[in-house]
């Protein structure tokens, strides 16, 4: 347990050293250990059994250290994403986490890249910046995703990104601590 706690602390410390103030995190095969395909037919309680412990810790610790978090996903089942976040951090904190999915409840009108998750990230940043207490840029953002194409698009657009290996979730905290 102490090792895992140290790994979380090292990861958060590294993010802060780099000036990172925003994590954009994928849902299917990243926060979850399964791919819902946007067609989850089970209950929320069943889905909660698929939440990776690493992300419970990372999301909670990030929010405690004023690192903003958003979920950027291609799923349209946003009610499940919201339910998972509420289970991780509680309803009040979850309400402060933008969710960008394929549910047509948001749009991005900016001139930035629309490749991969970039428009999702930009839209979430617009929402977070409306509160006026954070200046989020590409250099202060990290995308965590299991899809290498989304990682490629982020890096090509100047956004830091970490490929999350769904077969080796224990590498997440190590990879964050080594971020450059």
PDB file of C-alpha atoms in Angstrom:
ATOM      1  CA  UNK A   1       0.000   0.000   0.000  1.00  0.00           C
ATOM      2  CA  UNK A   2       2.818   2.420   0.846  1.00  0.00           C
ATOM      3  CA  UNK A   3       4.394   1.750  -2.546  1.00  0.00           C
ATOM      4  CA  UNK A   4       1.152   2.565  -4.364  1.00  0.00           C
ATOM      5  CA  UNK A   5       0.733   5.729  -2.272  1.00  0.00           C
ATOM      6  CA  UNK A   6       4.310   6.734  -3.110  1.00  0.00           C
ATOM      7  CA  UNK A   7       3.646   6.089  -6.800  1.00  0.00           C
ATOM      8  CA  UNK A   8       0.585   8.353  -6.746  1.00  0.00           C
ATOM      9  CA  UNK A   9       2.532  11.067  -4.912  1.00  0.00           C
ATOM     10  CA  UNK A  10       5.440  10.781  -7.369  1.00  0.00           C
ATOM     11  CA  UNK A  11       3.069  11.016 -10.315  1.00  0.00           C
ATOM     12  CA  UNK A  12       1.242  14.057  -8.969  1.00  0.00           C
ATOM     13  CA  UNK A  13       4.521  15.718  -7.977  1.00  0.00           C
ATOM     14  CA  UNK A  14       5.880  15.205 -11.490  1.00  0.00           C
ATOM     15  CA  UNK A  15       2.747  16.667 -13.054  1.00  0.00           C
ATOM     16  CA  UNK A  16       3.044  19.715 -10.800  1.00  0.00           C
ATOM     17  CA  UNK A  17       6.772  20.097 -11.585  1.00  0.00           C
ATOM     18  CA  UNK A  18       5.887  20.206 -15.277  1.00  0.00           C
ATOM     19  CA  UNK A  19       3.101  22.739 -14.705  1.00  0.00           C
ATOM     20  CA  UNK A  20       0.386  20.280 -15.708  1.00  0.00           C
ATOM     21  CA  UNK A  21      -2.995  21.455 -14.445  1.00  0.00           C
ATOM     22  CA  UNK A  22      -5.347  19.350 -16.571  1.00  0.00           C
ATOM     23  CA  UNK A  23      -5.782  15.629 -17.270  1.00  0.00           C
ATOM     24  CA  UNK A  24      -8.028  14.514 -20.121  1.00  0.00           C
ATOM     25  CA  UNK A  25      -8.759  10.826 -19.586  1.00  0.00           C
ATOM     26  CA  UNK A  26     -10.376   8.293 -21.901  1.00  0.00           C
ATOM     27  CA  UNK A  27     -13.129   6.029 -20.532  1.00  0.00           C
ATOM     28  CA  UNK A  28     -13.369   2.649 -22.319  1.00  0.00           C
ATOM     29  CA  UNK A  29     -10.272   0.455 -21.794  1.00  0.00           C
ATOM     30  CA  UNK A  30      -8.639   3.255 -19.818  1.00  0.00           C
ATOM     31  CA  UNK A  31     -10.666   4.197 -16.734  1.00  0.00           C
ATOM     32  CA  UNK A  32     -12.522   0.941 -17.345  1.00  0.00           C
ATOM     33  CA  UNK A  33     -10.930  -2.452 -17.933  1.00  0.00           C
ATOM     34  CA  UNK A  34     -13.548  -3.202 -20.600  1.00  0.00           C
ATOM     35  CA  UNK A  35     -14.775  -1.630 -23.807  1.00  0.00           C
ATOM     36  CA  UNK A  36     -18.476  -0.867 -23.636  1.00  0.00           C
ATOM     37  CA  UNK A  37     -18.661  -0.028 -27.325  1.00  0.00           C
ATOM     38  CA  UNK A  38     -21.214   2.588 -26.312  1.00  0.00           C
ATOM     39  CA  UNK A  39     -23.681  -0.246 -25.788  1.00  0.00           C
ATOM     40  CA  UNK A  40     -23.381  -1.199 -22.110  1.00  0.00           C
ATOM     41  CA  UNK A  41     -26.545  -3.109 -21.185  1.00  0.00           C
ATOM     42  CA  UNK A  42     -25.624  -3.969 -17.601  1.00  0.00           C
ATOM     43  CA  UNK A  43     -26.260  -1.875 -14.526  1.00  0.00           C
ATOM     44  CA  UNK A  44     -24.068   0.919 -13.211  1.00  0.00           C
ATOM     45  CA  UNK A  45     -23.166  -1.341 -10.284  1.00  0.00           C
ATOM     46  CA  UNK A  46     -21.906  -3.970 -12.725  1.00  0.00           C
ATOM     47  CA  UNK A  47     -19.904  -1.346 -14.606  1.00  0.00           C
ATOM     48  CA  UNK A  48     -18.314  -0.102 -11.380  1.00  0.00           C
ATOM     49  CA  UNK A  49     -16.666  -3.504 -11.066  1.00  0.00           C
ATOM     50  CA  UNK A  50     -14.676  -2.617 -14.193  1.00  0.00           C
ATOM     51  CA  UNK A  51     -13.190   0.648 -12.868  1.00  0.00           C
ATOM     52  CA  UNK A  52      -9.407   0.406 -12.604  1.00  0.00           C
ATOM     53  CA  UNK A  53      -8.007   1.133  -9.155  1.00  0.00           C
ATOM     54  CA  UNK A  54      -5.213   3.224 -10.685  1.00  0.00           C
ATOM     55  CA  UNK A  55      -7.725   5.711 -12.048  1.00  0.00           C
ATOM     56  CA  UNK A  56      -9.713   5.895  -8.825  1.00  0.00           C
ATOM     57  CA  UNK A  57      -6.494   6.962  -7.132  1.00  0.00           C
ATOM     58  CA  UNK A  58      -5.262   9.245  -9.901  1.00  0.00           C
ATOM     59  CA  UNK A  59      -8.519  11.142 -10.345  1.00  0.00           C
ATOM     60  CA  UNK A  60      -8.982  11.602  -6.602  1.00  0.00           C
ATOM     61  CA  UNK A  61      -5.381  12.705  -5.995  1.00  0.00           C
ATOM     62  CA  UNK A  62      -5.413  15.056  -8.993  1.00  0.00           C
ATOM     63  CA  UNK A  63      -8.515  16.869  -7.810  1.00  0.00           C
ATOM     64  CA  UNK A  64      -7.064  17.163  -4.301  1.00  0.00           C
ATOM     65  CA  UNK A  65      -4.013  18.905  -5.790  1.00  0.00           C
ATOM     66  CA  UNK A  66      -6.088  21.234  -8.015  1.00  0.00           C
ATOM     67  CA  UNK A  67      -5.277  19.410 -11.219  1.00  0.00           C
ATOM     68  CA  UNK A  68      -8.441  19.567 -13.314  1.00  0.00           C
ATOM     69  CA  UNK A  69      -9.836  16.389 -14.838  1.00  0.00           C
ATOM     70  CA  UNK A  70     -12.144  15.719 -17.780  1.00  0.00           C
ATOM     71  CA  UNK A  71     -13.326  12.506 -19.379  1.00  0.00           C
ATOM     72  CA  UNK A  72     -13.005  12.471 -23.167  1.00  0.00           C
ATOM     73  CA  UNK A  73     -14.671   9.480 -24.771  1.00  0.00           C
ATOM     74  CA  UNK A  74     -16.296   8.336 -27.973  1.00  0.00           C
ATOM     75  CA  UNK A  75     -19.158   6.709 -26.048  1.00  0.00           C
ATOM     76  CA  UNK A  76     -22.586   8.324 -26.021  1.00  0.00           C
ATOM     77  CA  UNK A  77     -23.533   6.636 -22.726  1.00  0.00           C
ATOM     78  CA  UNK A  78     -22.676   9.675 -20.653  1.00  0.00           C
ATOM     79  CA  UNK A  79     -24.974   8.689 -17.781  1.00  0.00           C
ATOM     80  CA  UNK A  80     -22.684   5.721 -17.098  1.00  0.00           C
ATOM     81  CA  UNK A  81     -19.582   7.925 -17.238  1.00  0.00           C
ATOM     82  CA  UNK A  82     -21.219  10.328 -14.786  1.00  0.00           C
ATOM     83  CA  UNK A  83     -22.216   7.444 -12.505  1.00  0.00           C
ATOM     84  CA  UNK A  84     -18.668   6.092 -12.479  1.00  0.00           C
ATOM     85  CA  UNK A  85     -17.236   9.523 -11.630  1.00  0.00           C
ATOM     86  CA  UNK A  86     -19.778   9.994  -8.842  1.00  0.00           C
ATOM     87  CA  UNK A  87     -18.750   6.632  -7.392  1.00  0.00           C
ATOM     88  CA  UNK A  88     -15.073   7.613  -7.524  1.00  0.00           C
ATOM     89  CA  UNK A  89     -15.184  11.173  -6.145  1.00  0.00           C
ATOM     90  CA  UNK A  90     -18.761  11.794  -5.027  1.00  0.00           C
ATOM     91  CA  UNK A  91     -21.526  13.758  -6.768  1.00  0.00           C
ATOM     92  CA  UNK A  92     -20.245  17.233  -5.869  1.00  0.00           C
ATOM     93  CA  UNK A  93     -16.732  16.694  -7.252  1.00  0.00           C
ATOM     94  CA  UNK A  94     -18.048  14.700 -10.218  1.00  0.00           C
ATOM     95  CA  UNK A  95     -20.199  17.677 -11.222  1.00  0.00           C
ATOM     96  CA  UNK A  96     -16.967  19.665 -11.678  1.00  0.00           C
ATOM     97  CA  UNK A  97     -15.529  17.127 -14.145  1.00  0.00           C
ATOM     98  CA  UNK A  98     -16.497  17.867 -17.750  1.00  0.00           C
ATOM     99  CA  UNK A  99     -17.511  14.837 -19.780  1.00  0.00           C
ATOM    100  CA  UNK A 100     -17.126  15.006 -23.526  1.00  0.00           C
ATOM    101  CA  UNK A 101     -18.616  12.109 -25.439  1.00  0.00           C
ATOM    102  CA  UNK A 102     -20.553  11.424 -28.610  1.00  0.00           C
ATOM    103  CA  UNK A 103     -23.853  12.552 -27.105  1.00  0.00           C
ATOM    104  CA  UNK A 104     -24.318  15.822 -29.038  1.00  0.00           C
ATOM    105  CA  UNK A 105     -24.614  17.905 -25.847  1.00  0.00           C
ATOM    106  CA  UNK A 106     -21.537  19.993 -26.595  1.00  0.00           C
ATOM    107  CA  UNK A 107     -19.738  21.578 -29.487  1.00  0.00           C
ATOM    108  CA  UNK A 108     -16.347  23.041 -30.186  1.00  0.00           C
ATOM    109  CA  UNK A 109     -16.283  26.113 -32.399  1.00  0.00           C
ATOM    110  CA  UNK A 110     -12.594  26.952 -32.097  1.00  0.00           C
ATOM    111  CA  UNK A 111      -9.945  26.811 -34.788  1.00  0.00           C
ATOM    112  CA  UNK A 112      -7.923  24.016 -33.189  1.00  0.00           C
ATOM    113  CA  UNK A 113      -7.468  20.462 -34.348  1.00  0.00           C
ATOM    114  CA  UNK A 114     -10.497  18.222 -34.539  1.00  0.00           C
ATOM    115  CA  UNK A 115      -8.435  15.055 -34.923  1.00  0.00           C
ATOM    116  CA  UNK A 116      -8.760  12.288 -32.359  1.00  0.00           C
ATOM    117  CA  UNK A 117      -9.794  13.675 -28.982  1.00  0.00           C
ATOM    118  CA  UNK A 118      -8.475  17.204 -29.590  1.00  0.00           C
ATOM    119  CA  UNK A 119     -11.881  18.884 -30.023  1.00  0.00           C
ATOM    120  CA  UNK A 120     -13.173  17.016 -26.965  1.00  0.00           C
ATOM    121  CA  UNK A 121     -10.235  18.302 -24.931  1.00  0.00           C
ATOM    122  CA  UNK A 122     -10.617  21.869 -26.233  1.00  0.00           C
ATOM    123  CA  UNK A 123     -14.322  21.919 -25.392  1.00  0.00           C
ATOM    124  CA  UNK A 124     -13.658  20.642 -21.869  1.00  0.00           C
ATOM    125  CA  UNK A 125     -11.001  23.334 -21.417  1.00  0.00           C
ATOM    126  CA  UNK A 126     -13.480  26.007 -22.519  1.00  0.00           C
ATOM    127  CA  UNK A 127     -15.891  24.812 -19.827  1.00  0.00           C
ATOM    128  CA  UNK A 128     -13.229  24.698 -17.123  1.00  0.00           C
ATOM    129  CA  UNK A 129     -11.888  28.134 -18.007  1.00  0.00           C
ATOM    130  CA  UNK A 130     -15.346  29.692 -17.652  1.00  0.00           C
ATOM    131  CA  UNK A 131     -14.821  29.515 -13.891  1.00  0.00           C
ATOM    132  CA  UNK A 132     -11.871  31.860 -14.394  1.00  0.00           C
ATOM    133  CA  UNK A 133      -9.559  30.183 -11.904  1.00  0.00           C
ATOM    134  CA  UNK A 134      -7.349  28.236 -14.301  1.00  0.00           C
ATOM    135  CA  UNK A 135      -5.444  28.932 -17.474  1.00  0.00           C
ATOM    136  CA  UNK A 136      -5.176  25.636 -19.320  1.00  0.00           C
ATOM    137  CA  UNK A 137      -3.010  25.288 -22.419  1.00  0.00           C
ATOM    138  CA  UNK A 138      -1.742  22.427 -24.541  1.00  0.00           C
ATOM    139  CA  UNK A 139       1.496  22.478 -22.551  1.00  0.00           C
ATOM    140  CA  UNK A 140      -0.375  22.171 -19.236  1.00  0.00           C
ATOM    141  CA  UNK A 141      -2.556  19.310 -20.486  1.00  0.00           C
ATOM    142  CA  UNK A 142      -1.982  15.545 -20.556  1.00  0.00           C
ATOM    143  CA  UNK A 143      -4.194  13.112 -22.462  1.00  0.00           C
ATOM    144  CA  UNK A 144      -4.291   9.543 -21.141  1.00  0.00           C
ATOM    145  CA  UNK A 145      -5.749   7.120 -23.680  1.00  0.00           C
ATOM    146  CA  UNK A 146      -5.423   3.492 -24.780  1.00  0.00           C
ATOM    147  CA  UNK A 147      -5.845   4.397 -28.459  1.00  0.00           C
ATOM    148  CA  UNK A 148      -2.500   5.121 -30.083  1.00  0.00           C
ATOM    149  CA  UNK A 149      -4.184   7.191 -32.811  1.00  0.00           C
ATOM    150  CA  UNK A 150      -5.546   9.626 -30.217  1.00  0.00           C
ATOM    151  CA  UNK A 151      -2.094   9.815 -28.627  1.00  0.00           C
ATOM    152  CA  UNK A 152      -0.524  10.520 -32.036  1.00  0.00           C
ATOM    153  CA  UNK A 153      -3.054  13.281 -32.785  1.00  0.00           C
ATOM    154  CA  UNK A 154      -2.458  14.876 -29.376  1.00  0.00           C
ATOM    155  CA  UNK A 155       1.323  14.809 -29.677  1.00  0.00           C
ATOM    156  CA  UNK A 156       1.152  16.122 -33.257  1.00  0.00           C
ATOM    157  CA  UNK A 157      -0.986  19.004 -31.988  1.00  0.00           C
ATOM    158  CA  UNK A 158       1.435  19.904 -29.175  1.00  0.00           C
ATOM    159  CA  UNK A 159      -0.489  18.283 -26.316  1.00  0.00           C
ATOM    160  CA  UNK A 160       1.324  15.974 -23.933  1.00  0.00           C
ATOM    161  CA  UNK A 161      -0.053  12.460 -23.998  1.00  0.00           C
ATOM    162  CA  UNK A 162       0.551   9.077 -22.436  1.00  0.00           C
ATOM    163  CA  UNK A 163      -0.419   5.858 -24.115  1.00  0.00           C
ATOM    164  CA  UNK A 164      -2.168   3.742 -21.509  1.00  0.00           C
ATOM    165  CA  UNK A 165      -1.427   0.065 -22.022  1.00  0.00           C
ATOM    166  CA  UNK A 166      -4.637  -1.705 -20.953  1.00  0.00           C
ATOM    167  CA  UNK A 167      -2.681  -4.922 -20.462  1.00  0.00           C
ATOM    168  CA  UNK A 168      -0.268  -3.242 -18.036  1.00  0.00           C
ATOM    169  CA  UNK A 169      -2.318  -0.766 -15.983  1.00  0.00           C
ATOM    170  CA  UNK A 170       0.309  -0.800 -13.252  1.00  0.00           C
ATOM    171  CA  UNK A 171       2.633   1.115 -15.620  1.00  0.00           C
ATOM    172  CA  UNK A 172       0.385   4.202 -15.582  1.00  0.00           C
ATOM    173  CA  UNK A 173       1.791   5.815 -12.457  1.00  0.00           C
ATOM    174  CA  UNK A 174       5.364   4.998 -13.477  1.00  0.00           C
ATOM    175  CA  UNK A 175       4.766   6.552 -16.897  1.00  0.00           C
ATOM    176  CA  UNK A 176       3.272   9.701 -15.361  1.00  0.00           C
ATOM    177  CA  UNK A 177       6.238  10.025 -12.993  1.00  0.00           C
ATOM    178  CA  UNK A 178       8.572   9.836 -16.027  1.00  0.00           C
ATOM    179  CA  UNK A 179       6.662  12.364 -18.119  1.00  0.00           C
ATOM    180  CA  UNK A 180       8.743  15.019 -19.862  1.00  0.00           C
TER     181      UNK A 180
END
